[in-house]
Short mmCIF file of N, CA and C in Angstrom, two decimals:
data_model
loop_
_atom_site.label_atom_id
_atom_site.label_comp_id
_atom_site.label_asym_id
_atom_site.label_seq_id
_atom_site.Cartn_x
_atom_site.Cartn_y
_atom_site.Cartn_z
N MET C 7 35.03 -17.26 -56.21
CA MET C 7 33.84 -17.76 -55.60
C MET C 7 32.52 -17.58 -56.41
N THR C 8 31.70 -18.71 -56.18
CA THR C 8 30.40 -18.31 -57.40
C THR C 8 29.55 -17.23 -56.39
N GLN C 9 28.74 -16.85 -57.56
CA GLN C 9 27.42 -15.93 -57.26
C GLN C 9 26.83 -16.77 -55.81
N GLU C 10 26.45 -17.99 -55.96
CA GLU C 10 25.55 -18.74 -55.14
C GLU C 10 26.15 -18.73 -53.82
N ALA C 11 27.71 -19.30 -53.97
CA ALA C 11 28.22 -19.08 -52.59
C ALA C 11 28.17 -17.80 -51.72
N GLY C 12 28.41 -16.57 -52.55
CA GLY C 12 28.38 -15.62 -52.07
C GLY C 12 27.04 -15.06 -51.18
N ALA C 13 25.89 -15.71 -52.23
CA ALA C 13 24.65 -15.27 -51.71
C ALA C 13 24.36 -16.38 -50.28
N ASP C 14 24.93 -17.38 -50.32
CA ASP C 14 24.53 -18.19 -48.94
C ASP C 14 25.54 -17.48 -47.90
N ARG C 15 26.50 -16.89 -48.28
CA ARG C 15 27.10 -16.32 -46.77
C ARG C 15 26.45 -15.01 -46.60
N THR C 16 25.79 -14.22 -47.49
CA THR C 16 24.83 -13.16 -47.24
C THR C 16 23.71 -13.56 -46.69
N ASP C 17 23.08 -14.79 -46.62
CA ASP C 17 21.98 -15.25 -45.89
C ASP C 17 22.39 -15.58 -44.75
N ASP C 18 23.35 -16.19 -44.55
CA ASP C 18 23.81 -16.81 -43.14
C ASP C 18 24.05 -15.54 -42.42
N ALA C 19 24.75 -14.41 -42.85
CA ALA C 19 25.03 -13.27 -42.06
C ALA C 19 23.52 -12.59 -41.79
N LEU C 20 22.58 -12.54 -42.68
CA LEU C 20 21.23 -11.92 -42.24
C LEU C 20 20.57 -12.98 -41.24
N ASP C 21 20.70 -14.12 -41.49
CA ASP C 21 20.24 -15.20 -40.31
C ASP C 21 20.98 -14.97 -38.99
N ALA C 22 22.35 -14.77 -38.86
CA ALA C 22 22.92 -14.45 -37.81
C ALA C 22 22.59 -12.86 -37.16
N PHE C 23 22.18 -12.26 -37.90
CA PHE C 23 21.92 -10.72 -37.43
C PHE C 23 20.56 -10.90 -36.86
N ILE C 24 19.66 -11.17 -37.53
CA ILE C 24 18.06 -11.40 -36.98
C ILE C 24 17.95 -12.40 -35.84
N ALA C 25 18.96 -13.65 -35.62
CA ALA C 25 18.78 -14.28 -34.53
C ALA C 25 19.44 -13.76 -33.17
N GLY C 26 20.42 -12.85 -33.86
CA GLY C 26 21.19 -12.18 -32.53
C GLY C 26 20.58 -10.75 -31.90
N ARG C 27 19.78 -10.21 -32.74
CA ARG C 27 19.15 -8.97 -32.49
C ARG C 27 17.61 -8.94 -32.24
N ARG C 28 16.97 -10.11 -32.36
CA ARG C 28 15.43 -9.95 -32.78
C ARG C 28 14.95 -9.89 -31.22
N TYR C 29 15.44 -10.46 -30.13
CA TYR C 29 15.11 -10.48 -28.97
C TYR C 29 15.12 -9.00 -28.37
N ALA C 30 16.40 -8.54 -28.68
CA ALA C 30 16.58 -6.97 -28.10
C ALA C 30 15.69 -6.11 -28.80
N LEU C 31 15.61 -6.22 -30.04
CA LEU C 31 14.35 -5.68 -30.79
C LEU C 31 13.02 -5.40 -30.07
N PHE C 32 12.73 -6.71 -29.71
CA PHE C 32 11.60 -7.01 -29.30
C PHE C 32 11.31 -6.20 -27.93
N ARG C 33 12.30 -6.17 -27.15
CA ARG C 33 12.30 -5.52 -25.70
C ARG C 33 12.14 -4.17 -26.00
N SER C 34 12.84 -3.63 -26.89
CA SER C 34 12.76 -1.90 -27.03
C SER C 34 11.30 -1.79 -27.55
N ALA C 35 10.92 -2.49 -28.45
CA ALA C 35 9.66 -2.49 -29.00
C ALA C 35 8.29 -2.58 -28.21
N TYR C 36 8.40 -3.42 -27.09
CA TYR C 36 7.47 -3.51 -26.20
C TYR C 36 7.48 -2.33 -25.09
N LEU C 37 8.81 -1.86 -24.99
CA LEU C 37 8.74 -0.63 -24.23
C LEU C 37 7.97 0.48 -24.92
N LEU C 38 8.36 0.67 -26.17
CA LEU C 38 7.60 1.88 -26.82
C LEU C 38 6.08 1.40 -26.99
N CYS C 39 5.53 0.19 -27.21
CA CYS C 39 4.49 -0.39 -27.50
C CYS C 39 3.41 -0.45 -26.17
N GLY C 40 3.86 -1.16 -25.43
CA GLY C 40 3.22 -1.36 -24.26
C GLY C 40 2.42 -2.65 -24.31
N ASP C 41 2.68 -3.25 -25.52
CA ASP C 41 1.69 -4.62 -25.69
C ASP C 41 2.50 -5.45 -26.59
N ARG C 42 2.33 -6.55 -26.01
CA ARG C 42 3.19 -7.57 -26.67
C ARG C 42 2.94 -7.84 -28.04
N ASP C 43 1.63 -8.08 -28.55
CA ASP C 43 1.43 -8.44 -29.82
C ASP C 43 1.52 -7.13 -30.92
N GLU C 44 1.33 -5.90 -30.48
CA GLU C 44 1.85 -4.89 -30.99
C GLU C 44 3.51 -4.75 -31.28
N ALA C 45 4.04 -4.71 -30.23
CA ALA C 45 5.43 -5.06 -30.47
C ALA C 45 6.13 -6.01 -31.55
N ASP C 46 5.54 -7.23 -31.32
CA ASP C 46 5.93 -8.13 -32.29
C ASP C 46 5.63 -7.77 -33.50
N ASP C 47 4.36 -7.20 -33.90
CA ASP C 47 4.15 -6.65 -35.33
C ASP C 47 5.05 -5.44 -35.64
N LEU C 48 5.48 -4.93 -34.63
CA LEU C 48 6.60 -3.64 -35.03
C LEU C 48 7.99 -4.44 -35.37
N VAL C 49 8.26 -5.57 -34.55
CA VAL C 49 9.47 -6.07 -34.85
C VAL C 49 9.62 -6.47 -36.34
N GLN C 50 8.49 -7.43 -36.42
CA GLN C 50 8.28 -7.91 -37.77
C GLN C 50 8.57 -7.07 -38.87
N THR C 51 7.71 -5.78 -38.72
CA THR C 51 7.75 -4.99 -39.78
C THR C 51 9.25 -4.17 -40.00
N THR C 52 9.89 -3.93 -38.87
CA THR C 52 11.33 -3.71 -38.74
C THR C 52 12.26 -4.59 -39.68
N LEU C 53 11.89 -5.89 -39.23
CA LEU C 53 12.89 -7.08 -39.86
C LEU C 53 12.55 -7.22 -41.44
N VAL C 54 11.45 -6.84 -41.78
CA VAL C 54 11.07 -6.81 -43.16
C VAL C 54 11.76 -5.82 -43.83
N LYS C 55 11.87 -4.64 -43.21
CA LYS C 55 12.32 -3.57 -43.89
C LYS C 55 13.98 -3.61 -44.00
N VAL C 56 14.44 -4.44 -43.06
CA VAL C 56 15.99 -4.82 -42.85
C VAL C 56 16.32 -5.77 -43.96
N ILE C 57 15.47 -6.86 -43.91
CA ILE C 57 15.51 -7.73 -45.07
C ILE C 57 15.69 -7.51 -46.35
N LEU C 58 14.49 -6.56 -46.69
CA LEU C 58 14.40 -5.85 -48.26
C LEU C 58 15.92 -5.10 -48.41
N GLY C 59 16.27 -4.39 -47.50
CA GLY C 59 17.39 -3.88 -47.63
C GLY C 59 18.94 -4.19 -47.28
N TRP C 60 18.78 -5.78 -47.24
CA TRP C 60 20.20 -6.20 -46.77
C TRP C 60 21.07 -6.04 -47.58
N ARG C 61 21.14 -6.28 -48.71
CA ARG C 61 22.51 -6.11 -49.72
C ARG C 61 22.86 -4.88 -49.66
N ARG C 62 22.17 -3.61 -49.62
CA ARG C 62 22.68 -2.46 -49.38
C ARG C 62 23.32 -2.28 -48.00
N LEU C 63 22.71 -2.88 -46.94
CA LEU C 63 22.76 -2.46 -45.43
C LEU C 63 24.27 -3.09 -45.41
N GLU C 64 24.69 -4.01 -45.74
CA GLU C 64 25.92 -4.99 -45.75
C GLU C 64 27.00 -3.82 -45.95
N ARG C 65 26.84 -3.00 -46.51
CA ARG C 65 27.99 -1.78 -46.65
C ARG C 65 27.86 -0.93 -45.79
N LEU C 66 27.07 -0.55 -44.66
CA LEU C 66 26.94 -0.03 -43.66
C LEU C 66 27.83 -0.26 -42.52
N ASP C 67 28.26 0.72 -41.81
CA ASP C 67 29.26 0.26 -40.58
C ASP C 67 28.51 -0.24 -39.48
N ASN C 68 27.22 -0.07 -39.21
CA ASN C 68 26.37 -0.29 -38.13
C ASN C 68 25.04 -0.77 -38.61
N VAL C 69 24.85 -1.91 -38.93
CA VAL C 69 23.48 -2.28 -39.35
C VAL C 69 22.54 -2.54 -38.06
N GLU C 70 22.90 -2.53 -36.81
CA GLU C 70 22.08 -2.59 -35.63
C GLU C 70 21.69 -1.39 -35.42
N ALA C 71 22.30 -0.14 -35.75
CA ALA C 71 22.01 1.13 -35.47
C ALA C 71 20.82 1.39 -36.65
N TYR C 72 21.07 0.83 -37.80
CA TYR C 72 19.78 0.95 -38.72
C TYR C 72 18.54 0.41 -38.36
N ALA C 73 18.71 -0.95 -37.71
CA ALA C 73 17.70 -1.46 -37.47
C ALA C 73 16.83 -0.89 -36.49
N ARG C 74 17.89 -0.36 -35.43
CA ARG C 74 17.10 0.46 -33.99
C ARG C 74 16.21 1.66 -34.64
N LYS C 75 16.83 2.36 -35.32
CA LYS C 75 16.52 3.62 -36.11
C LYS C 75 15.14 3.30 -36.82
N THR C 76 14.97 2.07 -37.73
CA THR C 76 13.76 1.70 -38.38
C THR C 76 12.84 1.39 -37.29
N LEU C 77 13.26 0.57 -36.39
CA LEU C 77 12.16 0.29 -35.25
C LEU C 77 11.50 1.63 -34.82
N VAL C 78 12.24 2.55 -34.35
CA VAL C 78 11.60 3.74 -33.71
C VAL C 78 11.00 4.47 -34.76
N ASN C 79 11.43 4.68 -35.94
CA ASN C 79 10.57 5.66 -37.08
C ASN C 79 9.31 4.71 -37.38
N THR C 80 9.30 3.50 -37.42
CA THR C 80 8.05 2.78 -37.66
C THR C 80 7.36 2.61 -36.41
N PHE C 81 7.77 2.92 -35.57
CA PHE C 81 6.77 3.08 -34.05
C PHE C 81 6.18 4.70 -34.08
N ILE C 82 7.16 5.69 -34.48
CA ILE C 82 6.40 6.99 -34.21
C ILE C 82 5.33 7.24 -35.68
N ALA C 83 5.84 6.70 -36.77
CA ALA C 83 4.86 6.52 -37.75
C ALA C 83 3.62 5.92 -37.59
N SER C 84 3.58 4.98 -36.84
CA SER C 84 2.42 4.42 -36.46
C SER C 84 1.60 4.91 -35.55
N ARG C 85 2.08 5.89 -34.91
CA ARG C 85 1.60 6.86 -33.95
C ARG C 85 0.75 7.88 -34.46
N ARG C 86 1.21 8.36 -35.72
CA ARG C 86 0.80 9.33 -36.42
C ARG C 86 -0.48 9.24 -37.22
N ARG C 87 -0.96 8.18 -37.41
CA ARG C 87 -1.69 7.44 -38.24
C ARG C 87 -3.36 7.85 -37.52
N PHE C 88 -4.28 8.25 -38.17
CA PHE C 88 -5.64 8.54 -37.52
C PHE C 88 -6.44 7.26 -37.16
N TRP C 89 -5.86 6.33 -37.94
CA TRP C 89 -6.71 5.24 -37.89
C TRP C 89 -5.88 4.11 -37.64
N HIS C 90 -6.34 2.97 -37.11
CA HIS C 90 -5.69 1.72 -36.68
C HIS C 90 -6.12 0.62 -37.68
N ARG C 91 -5.67 -0.54 -37.85
CA ARG C 91 -6.03 -1.44 -38.78
C ARG C 91 -6.91 -2.49 -37.82
N GLU C 92 -6.70 -2.36 -36.64
CA GLU C 92 -7.54 -3.28 -35.64
C GLU C 92 -8.41 -2.30 -34.64
N LEU C 93 -9.44 -2.65 -34.44
CA LEU C 93 -10.30 -2.03 -33.54
C LEU C 93 -10.70 -2.86 -32.37
N PRO C 94 -10.45 -2.66 -31.25
CA PRO C 94 -10.81 -3.43 -30.09
C PRO C 94 -12.23 -3.56 -30.08
N HIS C 95 -12.95 -5.08 -29.56
CA HIS C 95 -14.24 -5.28 -29.28
C HIS C 95 -14.18 -6.02 -28.06
N GLY C 96 -15.07 -5.41 -27.02
CA GLY C 96 -15.54 -6.21 -25.98
C GLY C 96 -14.32 -5.97 -24.92
N GLU C 97 -14.25 -6.83 -24.06
CA GLU C 97 -13.53 -6.98 -22.72
C GLU C 97 -12.28 -7.97 -23.09
N LEU C 98 -11.05 -7.67 -23.09
CA LEU C 98 -9.97 -8.38 -23.19
C LEU C 98 -9.67 -9.51 -22.06
N PRO C 99 -9.23 -10.78 -22.20
CA PRO C 99 -9.31 -11.64 -21.25
C PRO C 99 -8.02 -11.01 -20.22
N GLU C 100 -8.17 -11.56 -19.08
CA GLU C 100 -7.03 -11.24 -18.22
C GLU C 100 -5.86 -11.80 -18.53
N ARG C 101 -4.54 -11.32 -18.36
CA ARG C 101 -3.32 -11.91 -18.98
C ARG C 101 -2.74 -12.76 -17.67
N THR C 102 -2.23 -13.89 -17.94
CA THR C 102 -1.71 -14.44 -16.90
C THR C 102 -0.18 -14.35 -16.61
N ASP C 103 0.51 -13.83 -17.37
CA ASP C 103 1.85 -13.08 -17.23
C ASP C 103 2.15 -11.99 -16.50
N ARG C 104 0.89 -11.35 -16.01
CA ARG C 104 1.15 -10.39 -15.09
C ARG C 104 1.52 -10.60 -13.64
N GLU C 105 1.23 -12.10 -13.17
CA GLU C 105 1.59 -12.32 -11.73
C GLU C 105 3.08 -12.37 -12.00
N THR C 106 3.90 -12.54 -12.93
CA THR C 106 5.23 -12.43 -12.55
C THR C 106 5.98 -11.02 -12.77
N ASP C 107 5.21 -10.01 -13.09
CA ASP C 107 5.59 -8.78 -13.27
C ASP C 107 5.51 -8.13 -11.72
N THR C 108 6.46 -7.09 -11.56
CA THR C 108 6.13 -6.52 -10.33
C THR C 108 5.33 -5.14 -10.56
N ASP C 109 4.69 -4.74 -9.32
CA ASP C 109 3.79 -3.79 -9.57
C ASP C 109 4.36 -2.51 -10.01
N THR C 110 5.81 -2.10 -9.80
CA THR C 110 6.55 -1.21 -10.25
C THR C 110 6.59 -1.22 -11.84
N GLY C 111 7.02 -2.46 -12.17
CA GLY C 111 7.47 -2.46 -13.87
C GLY C 111 5.98 -2.32 -14.56
N VAL C 112 4.77 -2.56 -13.76
CA VAL C 112 3.66 -2.22 -14.58
C VAL C 112 3.20 -0.90 -14.45
N ALA C 113 3.53 -0.26 -13.46
CA ALA C 113 3.23 1.16 -13.17
C ALA C 113 4.15 2.04 -14.35
N VAL C 114 5.37 1.47 -14.38
CA VAL C 114 6.09 2.44 -14.87
C VAL C 114 6.09 2.12 -16.42
N ARG C 115 5.75 0.88 -17.04
CA ARG C 115 5.15 0.74 -18.46
C ARG C 115 3.71 1.59 -18.67
N ALA C 116 2.78 1.58 -17.86
CA ALA C 116 1.87 2.31 -18.02
C ALA C 116 2.01 3.79 -18.00
N ALA C 117 2.89 4.27 -17.20
CA ALA C 117 3.25 5.87 -17.27
C ALA C 117 3.96 6.18 -18.52
N LEU C 118 4.72 5.09 -19.06
CA LEU C 118 5.43 5.25 -20.44
C LEU C 118 4.35 5.44 -21.54
N ALA C 119 3.49 4.44 -21.38
CA ALA C 119 2.43 4.62 -22.45
C ALA C 119 1.80 5.92 -22.65
N ARG C 120 1.64 6.70 -21.79
CA ARG C 120 0.88 7.98 -21.51
C ARG C 120 1.96 9.07 -22.07
N LEU C 121 3.05 8.77 -22.30
CA LEU C 121 4.09 9.83 -22.87
C LEU C 121 3.78 9.92 -24.42
N THR C 122 4.08 11.02 -24.97
CA THR C 122 4.42 11.06 -26.19
C THR C 122 5.19 10.28 -27.18
N PRO C 123 4.84 9.73 -28.37
CA PRO C 123 5.67 8.74 -29.18
C PRO C 123 7.07 9.31 -29.00
N ARG C 124 7.38 10.39 -29.18
CA ARG C 124 8.87 10.96 -29.33
C ARG C 124 9.58 10.71 -27.75
N GLN C 125 8.96 11.05 -27.08
CA GLN C 125 9.45 11.18 -25.62
C GLN C 125 9.59 9.73 -25.27
N ARG C 126 8.67 8.95 -25.56
CA ARG C 126 8.89 7.51 -25.27
C ARG C 126 10.14 6.84 -25.86
N ALA C 127 10.06 7.32 -27.00
CA ALA C 127 11.29 6.72 -28.02
C ALA C 127 12.42 7.12 -27.45
N VAL C 128 12.64 8.64 -26.82
CA VAL C 128 13.96 8.99 -26.50
C VAL C 128 14.34 8.27 -25.16
N LEU C 129 13.25 8.20 -24.24
CA LEU C 129 13.66 7.38 -23.12
C LEU C 129 14.01 6.01 -23.20
N VAL C 130 13.45 5.26 -24.23
CA VAL C 130 13.75 3.82 -24.27
C VAL C 130 15.42 3.70 -24.83
N LEU C 131 15.76 4.71 -25.91
CA LEU C 131 16.74 4.76 -26.47
C LEU C 131 17.77 5.19 -25.44
N ARG C 132 17.72 6.15 -24.69
CA ARG C 132 18.70 6.76 -23.78
C ARG C 132 18.77 5.86 -22.71
N TYR C 133 17.76 5.32 -22.03
CA TYR C 133 17.91 4.72 -20.58
C TYR C 133 17.49 3.06 -20.69
N TRP C 134 16.82 2.58 -21.69
CA TRP C 134 16.86 1.17 -22.11
C TRP C 134 18.11 0.75 -22.55
N GLU C 135 18.04 1.34 -24.02
CA GLU C 135 19.31 0.85 -24.79
C GLU C 135 20.58 1.35 -24.29
N ASP C 136 20.25 2.16 -23.58
CA ASP C 136 21.56 2.81 -23.15
C ASP C 136 22.54 3.75 -24.02
N LEU C 137 21.90 4.34 -24.96
CA LEU C 137 22.82 5.27 -25.77
C LEU C 137 22.88 6.61 -25.29
N SER C 138 24.02 7.00 -25.82
CA SER C 138 24.41 8.46 -25.40
C SER C 138 23.32 9.33 -26.12
N VAL C 139 23.54 10.73 -25.58
CA VAL C 139 22.73 11.65 -26.40
C VAL C 139 22.93 12.03 -27.63
N GLU C 140 24.15 11.93 -28.18
CA GLU C 140 24.45 11.86 -29.48
C GLU C 140 23.88 10.85 -30.28
N ALA C 141 24.15 9.62 -29.89
CA ALA C 141 23.67 8.48 -30.60
C ALA C 141 21.87 8.46 -30.86
N THR C 142 21.41 9.00 -29.73
CA THR C 142 20.08 8.97 -29.73
C THR C 142 19.33 10.04 -30.58
N ALA C 143 20.31 11.36 -30.58
CA ALA C 143 19.85 12.25 -31.76
C ALA C 143 19.95 11.70 -33.04
N GLU C 144 21.08 10.99 -33.16
CA GLU C 144 21.36 10.55 -34.60
C GLU C 144 20.36 9.45 -35.05
N ALA C 145 19.93 8.34 -34.05
CA ALA C 145 18.96 7.72 -34.40
C ALA C 145 17.70 8.07 -34.60
N LEU C 146 17.35 9.05 -33.99
CA LEU C 146 16.16 9.61 -34.03
C LEU C 146 15.82 11.07 -35.13
N GLY C 147 17.11 11.10 -35.38
CA GLY C 147 17.28 12.42 -36.38
C GLY C 147 16.84 13.84 -36.13
N MET C 148 17.06 14.08 -34.73
CA MET C 148 17.00 15.19 -33.88
C MET C 148 18.21 15.74 -33.48
N ARG C 149 18.03 17.14 -33.11
CA ARG C 149 19.18 17.94 -32.35
C ARG C 149 19.57 17.20 -30.89
N GLU C 150 20.56 17.18 -30.67
CA GLU C 150 21.08 16.95 -29.02
C GLU C 150 20.28 17.61 -28.15
N ASN C 151 19.80 18.75 -28.10
CA ASN C 151 19.25 19.75 -27.26
C ASN C 151 17.77 19.03 -27.05
N THR C 152 17.41 18.74 -28.45
CA THR C 152 15.96 18.15 -28.54
C THR C 152 15.60 16.90 -27.59
N VAL C 153 17.03 15.96 -27.90
CA VAL C 153 16.69 14.97 -27.29
C VAL C 153 16.87 14.98 -25.55
N LYS C 154 17.82 16.02 -25.32
CA LYS C 154 17.78 16.59 -23.95
C LYS C 154 16.22 16.79 -23.28
N SER C 155 15.68 17.81 -24.11
CA SER C 155 14.64 18.17 -23.51
C SER C 155 13.38 17.16 -23.35
N HIS C 156 13.36 16.34 -24.59
CA HIS C 156 12.41 15.30 -24.69
C HIS C 156 12.75 14.30 -23.46
N ALA C 157 14.01 14.07 -22.75
CA ALA C 157 14.38 13.12 -21.77
C ALA C 157 13.96 13.81 -20.59
N ALA C 158 14.23 14.98 -20.44
CA ALA C 158 13.81 15.75 -19.24
C ALA C 158 12.35 15.99 -18.89
N ARG C 159 11.71 16.24 -19.92
CA ARG C 159 9.98 16.44 -19.85
C ARG C 159 9.49 14.81 -19.62
N GLY C 160 9.89 14.03 -20.29
CA GLY C 160 9.67 12.54 -20.20
C GLY C 160 9.85 12.23 -18.64
N MET C 161 11.25 12.21 -18.16
CA MET C 161 11.12 11.85 -16.99
C MET C 161 10.64 12.53 -15.91
N ALA C 162 10.29 13.86 -16.20
CA ALA C 162 9.33 14.64 -15.32
C ALA C 162 7.97 13.94 -15.10
N ALA C 163 7.37 13.70 -16.30
CA ALA C 163 6.10 13.07 -16.38
C ALA C 163 5.98 11.78 -15.97
N LEU C 164 6.87 10.98 -16.13
CA LEU C 164 7.19 9.76 -15.59
C LEU C 164 7.24 9.65 -13.79
N ARG C 165 8.05 10.67 -13.56
CA ARG C 165 8.24 11.01 -11.75
C ARG C 165 6.77 11.17 -11.25
N ALA C 166 6.09 12.08 -11.85
CA ALA C 166 5.01 12.68 -11.63
C ALA C 166 3.89 11.47 -11.71
N GLU C 167 3.74 10.47 -12.72
CA GLU C 167 2.79 9.55 -12.68
C GLU C 167 3.29 8.69 -11.73
N MET C 168 4.54 8.29 -11.30
CA MET C 168 4.91 7.19 -10.31
C MET C 168 4.38 8.06 -8.50
N ARG C 169 4.56 9.36 -8.68
CA ARG C 169 4.09 9.77 -7.24
C ARG C 169 2.60 9.72 -7.38
N GLU C 170 1.93 9.78 -8.07
CA GLU C 170 0.43 9.56 -8.01
C GLU C 170 0.03 8.27 -7.88
N GLU C 171 0.76 7.28 -8.46
CA GLU C 171 0.75 5.94 -8.21
C GLU C 171 0.83 5.59 -6.71
N ARG C 172 1.80 6.04 -6.13
CA ARG C 172 2.23 5.57 -4.61
C ARG C 172 0.98 6.15 -3.75
N VAL C 173 0.23 7.42 -4.17
CA VAL C 173 -0.48 8.13 -3.29
C VAL C 173 -1.92 7.30 -3.17
#
C-alpha cells in the first residue's frame, strides 16, 4: 500500500469521527457553556486539537474519550482566564428558538450555568453523557471521591435553584 493510500484512509477515518461525534460534542459543550455560539467555538477548538493529534490518537483505544476529555479541559481552562476575547456591548436581541424550549429546560440550564465549571463538567459527564463515576474521574483527572462530592454538591445546588424557581 502506498503512503498516499494510507493517508486517504486516515483522512476518511478522521472525517467519519468528526461527522459521527460533532453533534454529541456540541450538545455537551452547550450544557457546559449555556450559549450556542460559545459551545460552537468550544467544539471547534476541541476538534482542532483532535485533528492536530490525529495520527498519534489513532493508536489510542478510545479517541472519543480523548475528545470528550479535551472538550471538558478546554472548557475549564477557558473559565480560569481573567479576560475573555469578546466583550458584550448593549442589549442582545431576543432569541427566537426559546419558544420551542420548555420552561424547565431553560431553568435547568440557567441553574447549571451558575455552578462552578468543575461541578458543571461533572454533572454533564455523569448525567448527560451517562458516564460512570470511574470514567468521569478519568476524563477529568480527578479522584472518584472528588467526582462524587462535586456531583452531590452540584445536584444540591441545582435542586435549591429549582425550588427557588418554582416559588
